[in-house]
mmCIF file of C-alpha atoms in Angstrom:
data_model
loop_
_atom_site.group_PDB
_atom_site.id
_atom_site.type_symbol
_atom_site.label_atom_id
_atom_site.label_comp_id
_atom_site.label_asym_id
_atom_site.label_seq_id
_atom_site.Cartn_x
_atom_site.Cartn_y
_atom_site.Cartn_z
ATOM 1 C CA UNK X 1 -5.464 28.128 -5.195
ATOM 2 C CA UNK X 2 -5.561 29.706 -8.652
ATOM 3 C CA UNK X 3 -2.772 30.876 -10.918
ATOM 4 C CA UNK X 4 -3.084 34.502 -9.791
ATOM 5 C CA UNK X 5 -2.592 33.486 -6.178
ATOM 6 C CA UNK X 6 0.443 31.426 -7.094
ATOM 7 C CA UNK X 7 1.960 34.486 -8.770
ATOM 8 C CA UNK X 8 1.583 36.457 -5.538
ATOM 9 C CA UNK X 9 3.370 33.738 -3.590
ATOM 10 C CA UNK X 10 6.093 33.484 -6.212
ATOM 11 C CA UNK X 11 7.113 37.089 -5.588
ATOM 12 C CA UNK X 12 8.449 36.049 -2.183
ATOM 13 C CA UNK X 13 9.780 32.723 -3.433
ATOM 14 C CA UNK X 14 11.683 34.245 -6.302
ATOM 15 C CA UNK X 15 13.164 36.889 -4.012
ATOM 16 C CA UNK X 16 14.545 34.053 -1.907
ATOM 17 C CA UNK X 17 15.559 31.895 -4.867
ATOM 18 C CA UNK X 18 17.547 34.745 -6.372
ATOM 19 C CA UNK X 19 19.783 34.529 -3.311
ATOM 20 C CA UNK X 20 20.378 30.783 -3.622
ATOM 21 C CA UNK X 21 22.098 28.453 -6.036
ATOM 22 C CA UNK X 22 19.014 26.227 -6.148
ATOM 23 C CA UNK X 23 17.219 28.707 -8.397
ATOM 24 C CA UNK X 24 18.766 27.366 -11.579
ATOM 25 C CA UNK X 25 16.791 24.085 -11.554
ATOM 26 C CA UNK X 26 13.493 25.329 -10.138
ATOM 27 C CA UNK X 27 10.506 24.131 -12.230
ATOM 28 C CA UNK X 28 7.881 26.650 -13.292
ATOM 29 C CA UNK X 29 4.965 24.235 -12.977
ATOM 30 C CA UNK X 30 4.358 20.780 -11.598
ATOM 31 C CA UNK X 31 2.185 18.469 -13.740
ATOM 32 C CA UNK X 32 -0.618 16.390 -12.295
ATOM 33 C CA UNK X 33 0.669 12.997 -11.126
ATOM 34 C CA UNK X 34 -0.743 9.882 -12.786
ATOM 35 C CA UNK X 35 -3.302 8.458 -10.383
ATOM 36 C CA UNK X 36 -4.609 5.491 -12.366
ATOM 37 C CA UNK X 37 -2.046 3.233 -10.695
ATOM 38 C CA UNK X 38 -1.087 2.742 -7.048
ATOM 39 C CA UNK X 39 1.138 5.597 -5.867
ATOM 40 C CA UNK X 40 3.971 4.851 -3.452
ATOM 41 C CA UNK X 41 4.751 7.668 -1.029
ATOM 42 C CA UNK X 42 7.852 8.089 1.128
ATOM 43 C CA UNK X 43 7.372 9.379 4.664
ATOM 44 C CA UNK X 44 9.651 11.206 7.095
ATOM 45 C CA UNK X 45 8.859 11.869 10.757
ATOM 46 C CA UNK X 46 10.566 15.046 11.983
ATOM 47 C CA UNK X 47 10.409 15.581 15.731
ATOM 48 C CA UNK X 48 11.287 18.620 17.769
ATOM 49 C CA UNK X 49 12.876 17.084 20.861
ATOM 50 C CA UNK X 50 11.441 19.884 23.039
ATOM 51 C CA UNK X 51 7.876 18.640 22.419
ATOM 52 C CA UNK X 52 5.986 15.377 22.926
ATOM 53 C CA UNK X 53 7.380 13.041 20.270
ATOM 54 C CA UNK X 54 5.381 11.465 17.469
ATOM 55 C CA UNK X 55 6.138 7.740 17.502
ATOM 56 C CA UNK X 56 6.507 5.453 14.512
ATOM 57 C CA UNK X 57 3.651 3.348 15.885
ATOM 58 C CA UNK X 58 1.286 6.332 15.882
ATOM 59 C CA UNK X 59 2.511 7.362 12.429
ATOM 60 C CA UNK X 60 1.773 3.894 11.042
ATOM 61 C CA UNK X 61 -1.809 4.114 12.315
ATOM 62 C CA UNK X 62 -2.181 7.561 10.731
ATOM 63 C CA UNK X 63 -0.868 6.302 7.403
ATOM 64 C CA UNK X 64 -3.129 3.248 7.416
ATOM 65 C CA UNK X 65 -6.171 5.462 7.969
ATOM 66 C CA UNK X 66 -4.959 7.875 5.286
ATOM 67 C CA UNK X 67 -4.681 5.071 2.750
ATOM 68 C CA UNK X 68 -8.339 4.156 3.299
ATOM 69 C CA UNK X 69 -9.548 7.784 3.244
ATOM 70 C CA UNK X 70 -7.631 8.631 0.063
ATOM 71 C CA UNK X 71 -9.327 5.728 -1.698
ATOM 72 C CA UNK X 72 -12.754 6.658 -0.307
ATOM 73 C CA UNK X 73 -12.692 10.384 -1.081
ATOM 74 C CA UNK X 74 -10.591 10.487 -4.250
ATOM 75 C CA UNK X 75 -10.603 6.980 -5.679
ATOM 76 C CA UNK X 76 -6.799 7.068 -5.557
ATOM 77 C CA UNK X 77 -4.788 4.132 -4.225
ATOM 78 C CA UNK X 78 -1.676 4.986 -2.224
ATOM 79 C CA UNK X 79 0.802 2.933 -0.247
ATOM 80 C CA UNK X 80 3.292 4.343 2.217
ATOM 81 C CA UNK X 81 6.832 3.176 2.738
ATOM 82 C CA UNK X 82 7.840 2.536 6.336
ATOM 83 C CA UNK X 83 8.457 5.982 7.837
ATOM 84 C CA UNK X 84 11.975 7.176 8.505
ATOM 85 C CA UNK X 85 12.417 9.138 11.701
ATOM 86 C CA UNK X 86 14.637 12.132 12.339
ATOM 87 C CA UNK X 87 15.058 15.351 14.263
ATOM 88 C CA UNK X 88 14.505 18.927 13.180
ATOM 89 C CA UNK X 89 17.995 19.635 14.456
ATOM 90 C CA UNK X 90 19.273 17.246 11.768
ATOM 91 C CA UNK X 91 17.602 19.095 8.898
ATOM 92 C CA UNK X 92 18.295 22.664 10.002
ATOM 93 C CA UNK X 93 21.894 22.487 8.661
ATOM 94 C CA UNK X 94 20.328 22.129 5.207
ATOM 95 C CA UNK X 95 19.307 25.769 5.534
ATOM 96 C CA UNK X 96 21.904 28.290 4.431
ATOM 97 C CA UNK X 97 22.446 31.669 6.069
ATOM 98 C CA UNK X 98 20.536 33.206 3.141
ATOM 99 C CA UNK X 99 17.634 30.810 3.742
ATOM 100 C CA UNK X 100 17.403 31.704 7.414
ATOM 101 C CA UNK X 101 17.579 35.410 6.619
ATOM 102 C CA UNK X 102 14.854 34.986 4.018
ATOM 103 C CA UNK X 103 12.587 33.260 6.557
ATOM 104 C CA UNK X 104 13.096 36.204 8.883
ATOM 105 C CA UNK X 105 12.502 38.790 6.161
ATOM 106 C CA UNK X 106 9.271 37.105 4.995
ATOM 107 C CA UNK X 107 7.823 37.166 8.527
ATOM 108 C CA UNK X 108 5.710 39.994 9.903
ATOM 109 C CA UNK X 109 6.184 41.668 13.265
ATOM 110 C CA UNK X 110 2.636 42.119 14.581
ATOM 111 C CA UNK X 111 3.850 44.874 16.915
ATOM 112 C CA UNK X 112 4.756 47.132 13.981
ATOM 113 C CA UNK X 113 1.922 49.189 12.424
ATOM 114 C CA UNK X 114 3.353 48.824 8.916
ATOM 115 C CA UNK X 115 3.482 45.024 9.290
ATOM 116 C CA UNK X 116 -0.087 44.942 10.603
ATOM 117 C CA UNK X 117 -1.094 46.901 7.504
ATOM 118 C CA UNK X 118 0.737 44.349 5.346
ATOM 119 C CA UNK X 119 -1.120 41.503 7.083
ATOM 120 C CA UNK X 120 -4.473 43.125 6.296
ATOM 121 C CA UNK X 121 -3.413 43.581 2.671
ATOM 122 C CA UNK X 122 -2.232 39.969 2.416
ATOM 123 C CA UNK X 123 -5.497 38.572 3.797
ATOM 124 C CA UNK X 124 -7.475 40.836 1.465
ATOM 125 C CA UNK X 125 -5.439 39.631 -1.532
ATOM 126 C CA UNK X 126 -5.958 35.996 -0.566
ATOM 127 C CA UNK X 127 -9.704 36.499 -0.211
ATOM 128 C CA UNK X 128 -9.872 38.181 -3.624
ATOM 129 C CA UNK X 129 -8.013 35.333 -5.261
ATOM 130 C CA UNK X 130 -10.295 32.764 -3.608
ATOM 131 C CA UNK X 131 -13.376 34.501 -4.996
ATOM 132 C CA UNK X 132 -13.889 37.399 -2.578
ATOM 133 C CA UNK X 133 -15.795 37.763 0.677
ATOM 134 C CA UNK X 134 -18.675 35.492 -0.266
ATOM 135 C CA UNK X 135 -21.500 34.466 2.032
ATOM 136 C CA UNK X 136 -19.850 31.055 2.250
ATOM 137 C CA UNK X 137 -16.640 32.633 3.543
ATOM 138 C CA UNK X 138 -18.555 34.812 6.019
ATOM 139 C CA UNK X 139 -20.496 31.816 7.320
ATOM 140 C CA UNK X 140 -17.269 29.859 7.652
ATOM 141 C CA UNK X 141 -15.515 32.546 9.697
ATOM 142 C CA UNK X 142 -17.932 34.853 11.540
ATOM 143 C CA UNK X 143 -18.516 32.582 14.536
ATOM 144 C CA UNK X 144 -14.787 32.567 15.306
ATOM 145 C CA UNK X 145 -13.862 36.225 14.879
ATOM 146 C CA UNK X 146 -12.518 37.894 18.026
ATOM 147 C CA UNK X 147 -14.544 40.995 17.197
ATOM 148 C CA UNK X 148 -17.604 41.808 15.141
ATOM 149 C CA UNK X 149 -16.834 43.542 11.808
ATOM 150 C CA UNK X 150 -17.488 47.292 12.002
ATOM 151 C CA UNK X 151 -19.916 47.088 9.081
ATOM 152 C CA UNK X 152 -20.930 44.744 6.261
ATOM 153 C CA UNK X 153 -18.082 45.712 3.921
ATOM 154 C CA UNK X 154 -15.362 43.343 2.739
ATOM 155 C CA UNK X 155 -12.756 45.662 4.288
ATOM 156 C CA UNK X 156 -14.389 45.487 7.725
ATOM 157 C CA UNK X 157 -14.502 41.688 7.480
ATOM 158 C CA UNK X 158 -10.817 41.609 6.489
ATOM 159 C CA UNK X 159 -9.889 43.911 9.386
ATOM 160 C CA UNK X 160 -11.710 41.630 11.827
ATOM 161 C CA UNK X 161 -9.844 38.617 10.444
ATOM 162 C CA UNK X 162 -6.485 40.361 10.792
ATOM 163 C CA UNK X 163 -7.275 41.478 14.340
ATOM 164 C CA UNK X 164 -8.279 37.915 15.225
ATOM 165 C CA UNK X 165 -4.982 36.566 13.917
ATOM 166 C CA UNK X 166 -2.969 39.230 15.767
ATOM 167 C CA UNK X 167 -4.742 38.603 19.078
ATOM 168 C CA UNK X 168 -4.286 34.831 18.914
ATOM 169 C CA UNK X 169 -0.718 34.988 17.621
ATOM 170 C CA UNK X 170 0.201 37.097 20.629
ATOM 171 C CA UNK X 171 -1.252 34.359 22.823
ATOM 172 C CA UNK X 172 0.736 31.694 20.991
ATOM 173 C CA UNK X 173 3.909 33.672 21.552
ATOM 174 C CA UNK X 174 3.211 33.734 25.299
ATOM 175 C CA UNK X 175 2.587 29.982 25.640
ATOM 176 C CA UNK X 176 5.081 28.060 27.762
ATOM 177 C CA UNK X 177 6.035 24.405 28.004
ATOM 178 C CA UNK X 178 5.958 22.412 31.248
ATOM 179 C CA UNK X 179 9.619 23.347 31.819
ATOM 180 C CA UNK X 180 8.695 27.027 31.777
ATOM 181 C CA UNK X 181 10.350 27.743 28.427
ATOM 182 C CA UNK X 182 8.453 29.463 25.633
ATOM 183 C CA UNK X 183 6.667 27.170 23.187
ATOM 184 C CA UNK X 184 7.934 29.269 20.272
ATOM 185 C CA UNK X 185 11.727 29.300 20.353
ATOM 186 C CA UNK X 186 14.308 31.204 18.326
ATOM 187 C CA UNK X 187 15.012 28.184 16.094
ATOM 188 C CA UNK X 188 12.491 29.316 13.391
ATOM 189 C CA UNK X 189 10.909 25.839 13.276
ATOM 190 C CA UNK X 190 7.522 27.472 13.899
ATOM 191 C CA UNK X 191 7.813 29.680 10.817
ATOM 192 C CA UNK X 192 5.688 28.783 7.805
ATOM 193 C CA UNK X 193 8.431 29.707 5.335
ATOM 194 C CA UNK X 194 10.863 27.315 7.060
ATOM 195 C CA UNK X 195 8.652 24.475 5.812
ATOM 196 C CA UNK X 196 8.179 25.984 2.386
ATOM 197 C CA UNK X 197 11.904 26.425 1.800
ATOM 198 C CA UNK X 198 12.533 22.891 3.088
ATOM 199 C CA UNK X 199 10.889 21.569 -0.067
ATOM 200 C CA UNK X 200 13.686 23.085 -2.142
ATOM 201 C CA UNK X 201 16.310 21.091 -0.246
ATOM 202 C CA UNK X 202 17.303 17.474 -0.823
ATOM 203 C CA UNK X 203 14.406 15.941 1.077
ATOM 204 C CA UNK X 204 13.496 12.761 -0.869
ATOM 205 C CA UNK X 205 10.018 12.351 0.600
ATOM 206 C CA UNK X 206 6.433 13.064 -0.376
ATOM 207 C CA UNK X 207 5.114 13.311 3.193
ATOM 208 C CA UNK X 208 6.496 14.791 6.408
ATOM 209 C CA UNK X 209 4.769 14.309 9.767
ATOM 210 C CA UNK X 210 6.076 16.624 12.466
ATOM 211 C CA UNK X 211 5.226 17.317 16.102
ATOM 212 C CA UNK X 212 6.292 20.942 15.600
ATOM 213 C CA UNK X 213 3.695 23.686 15.995
ATOM 214 C CA UNK X 214 3.761 25.834 12.849
ATOM 215 C CA UNK X 215 2.405 29.290 13.662
ATOM 216 C CA UNK X 216 3.398 32.664 12.227
ATOM 217 C CA UNK X 217 2.358 35.627 10.068
ATOM 218 C CA UNK X 218 3.963 36.386 6.701
ATOM 219 C CA UNK X 219 4.064 39.065 4.037
ATOM 220 C CA UNK X 220 2.039 36.725 1.788
ATOM 221 C CA UNK X 221 0.025 33.492 1.987
ATOM 222 C CA UNK X 222 -2.127 34.537 4.949
ATOM 223 C CA UNK X 223 -5.687 33.249 4.684
ATOM 224 C CA UNK X 224 -9.114 33.251 6.268
ATOM 225 C CA UNK X 225 -8.629 29.852 7.895
ATOM 226 C CA UNK X 226 -5.160 30.740 9.177
ATOM 227 C CA UNK X 227 -6.354 33.996 10.720
ATOM 228 C CA UNK X 228 -8.985 32.184 12.771
ATOM 229 C CA UNK X 229 -6.241 30.120 14.451
ATOM 230 C CA UNK X 230 -3.736 32.915 14.967
ATOM 231 C CA UNK X 231 -1.616 31.783 12.024
ATOM 232 C CA UNK X 232 -1.483 28.063 12.841
ATOM 233 C CA UNK X 233 -0.662 25.806 9.905
ATOM 234 C CA UNK X 234 -2.175 22.335 10.279
ATOM 235 C CA UNK X 235 -0.708 21.208 6.994
ATOM 236 C CA UNK X 236 0.979 22.619 3.940
ATOM 237 C CA UNK X 237 1.616 21.246 0.471
ATOM 238 C CA UNK X 238 4.286 22.961 -1.576
ATOM 239 C CA UNK X 239 6.707 22.232 -4.356
ATOM 240 C CA UNK X 240 9.666 19.931 -3.850
ATOM 241 C CA UNK X 241 12.773 19.306 -5.897
ATOM 242 C CA UNK X 242 13.210 15.752 -4.554
ATOM 243 C CA UNK X 243 9.651 14.423 -4.487
ATOM 244 C CA UNK X 244 8.572 12.042 -7.232
ATOM 245 C CA UNK X 245 5.343 14.078 -7.557
ATOM 246 C CA UNK X 246 7.033 17.461 -7.490
ATOM 247 C CA UNK X 247 5.343 18.324 -4.207
ATOM 248 C CA UNK X 248 5.833 17.785 -0.474
ATOM 249 C CA UNK X 249 2.956 17.543 2.011
ATOM 250 C CA UNK X 250 3.693 18.465 5.639
ATOM 251 C CA UNK X 251 1.258 17.840 8.495
ATOM 252 C CA UNK X 252 1.804 19.145 12.018
ATOM 253 C CA UNK X 253 0.416 16.770 14.648
ATOM 254 C CA UNK X 254 0.750 19.352 17.445
ATOM 255 C CA UNK X 255 -2.785 20.808 17.094
ATOM 256 C CA UNK X 256 -4.264 17.299 17.312
ATOM 257 C CA UNK X 257 -2.322 15.772 20.230
ATOM 258 C CA UNK X 258 -1.293 18.737 22.383
ATOM 259 C CA UNK X 259 -2.995 19.167 25.761
ATOM 260 C CA UNK X 260 -2.132 22.863 26.243
ATOM 261 C CA UNK X 261 -5.034 25.149 27.091
ATOM 262 C CA UNK X 262 -4.872 27.455 24.053
ATOM 263 C CA UNK X 263 -4.948 24.513 21.648
ATOM 264 C CA UNK X 264 -7.831 22.962 23.585
ATOM 265 C CA UNK X 265 -9.716 26.269 23.495
ATOM 266 C CA UNK X 266 -9.359 26.498 19.713
ATOM 267 C CA UNK X 267 -10.656 22.914 19.540
ATOM 268 C CA UNK X 268 -13.836 24.063 21.311
ATOM 269 C CA UNK X 269 -12.544 23.409 24.847
ATOM 270 C CA UNK X 270 -11.787 19.790 24.057
ATOM 271 C CA UNK X 271 -8.954 17.316 24.325
ATOM 272 C CA UNK X 272 -8.861 14.302 22.018
ATOM 273 C CA UNK X 273 -7.991 10.721 22.819
ATOM 274 C CA UNK X 274 -4.998 9.374 20.911
ATOM 275 C CA UNK X 275 -7.297 7.325 18.666
ATOM 276 C CA UNK X 276 -9.421 10.381 17.874
ATOM 277 C CA UNK X 277 -6.333 12.457 17.127
ATOM 278 C CA UNK X 278 -4.992 9.739 14.809
ATOM 279 C CA UNK X 279 -8.265 9.718 12.847
ATOM 280 C CA UNK X 280 -8.245 13.506 12.473
ATOM 281 C CA UNK X 281 -4.564 13.681 11.462
ATOM 282 C CA UNK X 282 -5.252 11.037 8.807
ATOM 283 C CA UNK X 283 -8.119 13.103 7.416
ATOM 284 C CA UNK X 284 -5.933 16.208 7.316
ATOM 285 C CA UNK X 285 -3.148 14.287 5.560
ATOM 286 C CA UNK X 286 -5.732 13.010 3.067
ATOM 287 C CA UNK X 287 -6.700 16.647 2.486
ATOM 288 C CA UNK X 288 -3.052 17.477 1.783
ATOM 289 C CA UNK X 289 -2.753 14.557 -0.634
ATOM 290 C CA UNK X 290 -5.767 15.981 -2.447
ATOM 291 C CA UNK X 291 -3.586 19.002 -3.092
ATOM 292 C CA UNK X 292 -0.481 16.992 -3.950
ATOM 293 C CA UNK X 293 -1.958 14.253 -6.131
ATOM 294 C CA UNK X 294 -4.987 15.988 -7.671
ATOM 295 C CA UNK X 295 -4.190 19.699 -7.231
ATOM 296 C CA UNK X 296 -7.608 20.354 -5.680
ATOM 297 C CA UNK X 297 -8.704 23.641 -4.136
ATOM 298 C CA UNK X 298 -10.830 24.617 -1.104
ATOM 299 C CA UNK X 299 -14.633 24.184 -1.439
ATOM 300 C CA UNK X 300 -15.653 26.440 1.470
ATOM 301 C CA UNK X 301 -19.354 26.108 0.644
ATOM 302 C CA UNK X 302 -19.544 22.313 1.126
ATOM 303 C CA UNK X 303 -18.897 21.009 4.639
ATOM 304 C CA UNK X 304 -19.012 17.406 3.347
ATOM 305 C CA UNK X 305 -15.752 17.940 1.452
ATOM 306 C CA UNK X 306 -12.512 16.731 2.965
ATOM 307 C CA UNK X 307 -10.875 19.543 0.960
ATOM 308 C CA UNK X 308 -12.734 22.188 3.000
ATOM 309 C CA UNK X 309 -10.288 23.400 5.688
ATOM 310 C CA UNK X 310 -11.238 22.711 9.316
ATOM 311 C CA UNK X 311 -12.633 25.717 11.186
ATOM 312 C CA UNK X 312 -10.182 26.821 13.847
ATOM 313 C CA UNK X 313 -8.863 23.576 15.369
ATOM 314 C CA UNK X 314 -12.268 21.921 15.690
ATOM 315 C CA UNK X 315 -11.252 18.743 13.913
ATOM 316 C CA UNK X 316 -14.004 16.621 15.468
ATOM 317 C CA UNK X 317 -16.756 18.851 14.039
ATOM 318 C CA UNK X 318 -15.008 18.892 10.663
ATOM 319 C CA UNK X 319 -14.477 15.130 10.614
ATOM 320 C CA UNK X 320 -18.049 14.112 11.463
ATOM 321 C CA UNK X 321 -19.441 16.125 8.522
ATOM 322 C CA UNK X 322 -17.175 14.548 5.894
ATOM 323 C CA UNK X 323 -19.132 12.566 3.328
ATOM 324 C CA UNK X 324 -17.484 11.387 0.127
ATOM 325 C CA UNK X 325 -20.882 10.756 -1.528
ATOM 326 C CA UNK X 326 -21.819 14.415 -1.061
ATOM 327 C CA UNK X 327 -18.538 15.761 -2.415
ATOM 328 C CA UNK X 328 -17.311 13.943 -5.477
ATOM 329 C CA UNK X 329 -14.470 14.881 -7.778
ATOM 330 C CA UNK X 330 -15.557 17.375 -10.459
ATOM 331 C CA UNK X 331 -18.639 18.329 -8.411
ATOM 332 C CA UNK X 332 -17.377 21.914 -8.106
ATOM 333 C CA UNK X 333 -14.584 24.125 -9.374
ATOM 334 C CA UNK X 334 -12.484 23.553 -6.263
ATOM 335 C CA UNK X 335 -12.970 19.768 -6.489
ATOM 336 C CA UNK X 336 -11.806 19.612 -10.097
ATOM 337 C CA UNK X 337 -8.356 17.999 -10.537
ATOM 338 C CA UNK X 338 -5.834 20.559 -11.721
ATOM 339 C CA UNK X 339 -7.575 23.434 -9.914
ATOM 340 C CA UNK X 340 -4.325 24.531 -8.265
ATOM 341 C CA UNK X 341 -0.809 25.001 -9.595
ATOM 342 C CA UNK X 342 1.715 23.140 -7.492
ATOM 343 C CA UNK X 343 4.782 25.298 -8.025
ATOM 344 C CA UNK X 344 3.995 27.231 -4.903
ATOM 345 C CA UNK X 345 1.970 26.208 -1.870
ATOM 346 C CA UNK X 346 -1.426 25.713 -0.363
ATOM 347 C CA UNK X 347 -1.604 26.601 3.260
ATOM 348 C CA UNK X 348 -3.970 24.793 5.633
ATOM 349 C CA UNK X 349 -4.376 26.376 8.964
#
């Protein structure tokens, strides 16, 4: 993510911050952390009690794998404190009425023509800030579009991306749990901006692992990789007022462990074993730490890079192509430390 993209995201953030008392101590930029020494990271598990819970035992395996991958791909040594465990119901009171209203106001209603138009504009802006509709971006996305672009123009490609996100998001909104209740509730836990605003609260952690599905569409921060999943966020790294690194990395384990049919379809009609899911979550968390600790970007043109977002939810295909020797730091613009500015966020979907 470049500075121009951060400015776009800050428009929404500042609109929210102007309504809250937390605005007075908000930093304008977050400096690169020092990575020449071992970095200790604090971890919080946040479970939604309506969904299959993420256990501490599984989290410990994820963190152990992440430690090894972070060293392999970035040459950075990290250690994780023993995870604390909590409930999303315990953190929701941290959100003020203004926060909850802001989350609602930042979200798009895909049944409204004007909001659909805004989604197209947001995706187009994101693509422009990432370098435009390059052949690398087309190759990354075309296989997964729900419809073929009307022509070879960037606008037609953007329209196809938006239509893909809308179609899949409607499916997500229709998904039901085994008890018959809708997967997406009225609690706003699925909303991307819920997790962004959380970083501005007193959350003294660098990493959050959650079983919550994060899926939505917003007035900004939509992207090519999010559109292909219907707005699913696998992980997000954004600024934090209580993190020692000035940033908070959140990873949703739902897309890795869930056995529901839509998730499996977006994984290429596959379910993963628990051990496979743990390996893939660890790789995604390593990706997020690349954002948090090194401020790296997204090298779409190099499938060997752990910083290249997974296509749809096909984590197994993504994982087997990762090769640290073929994607070293400083090997491209996106893999250069300091590429992104960590005041805002980087969305992984």
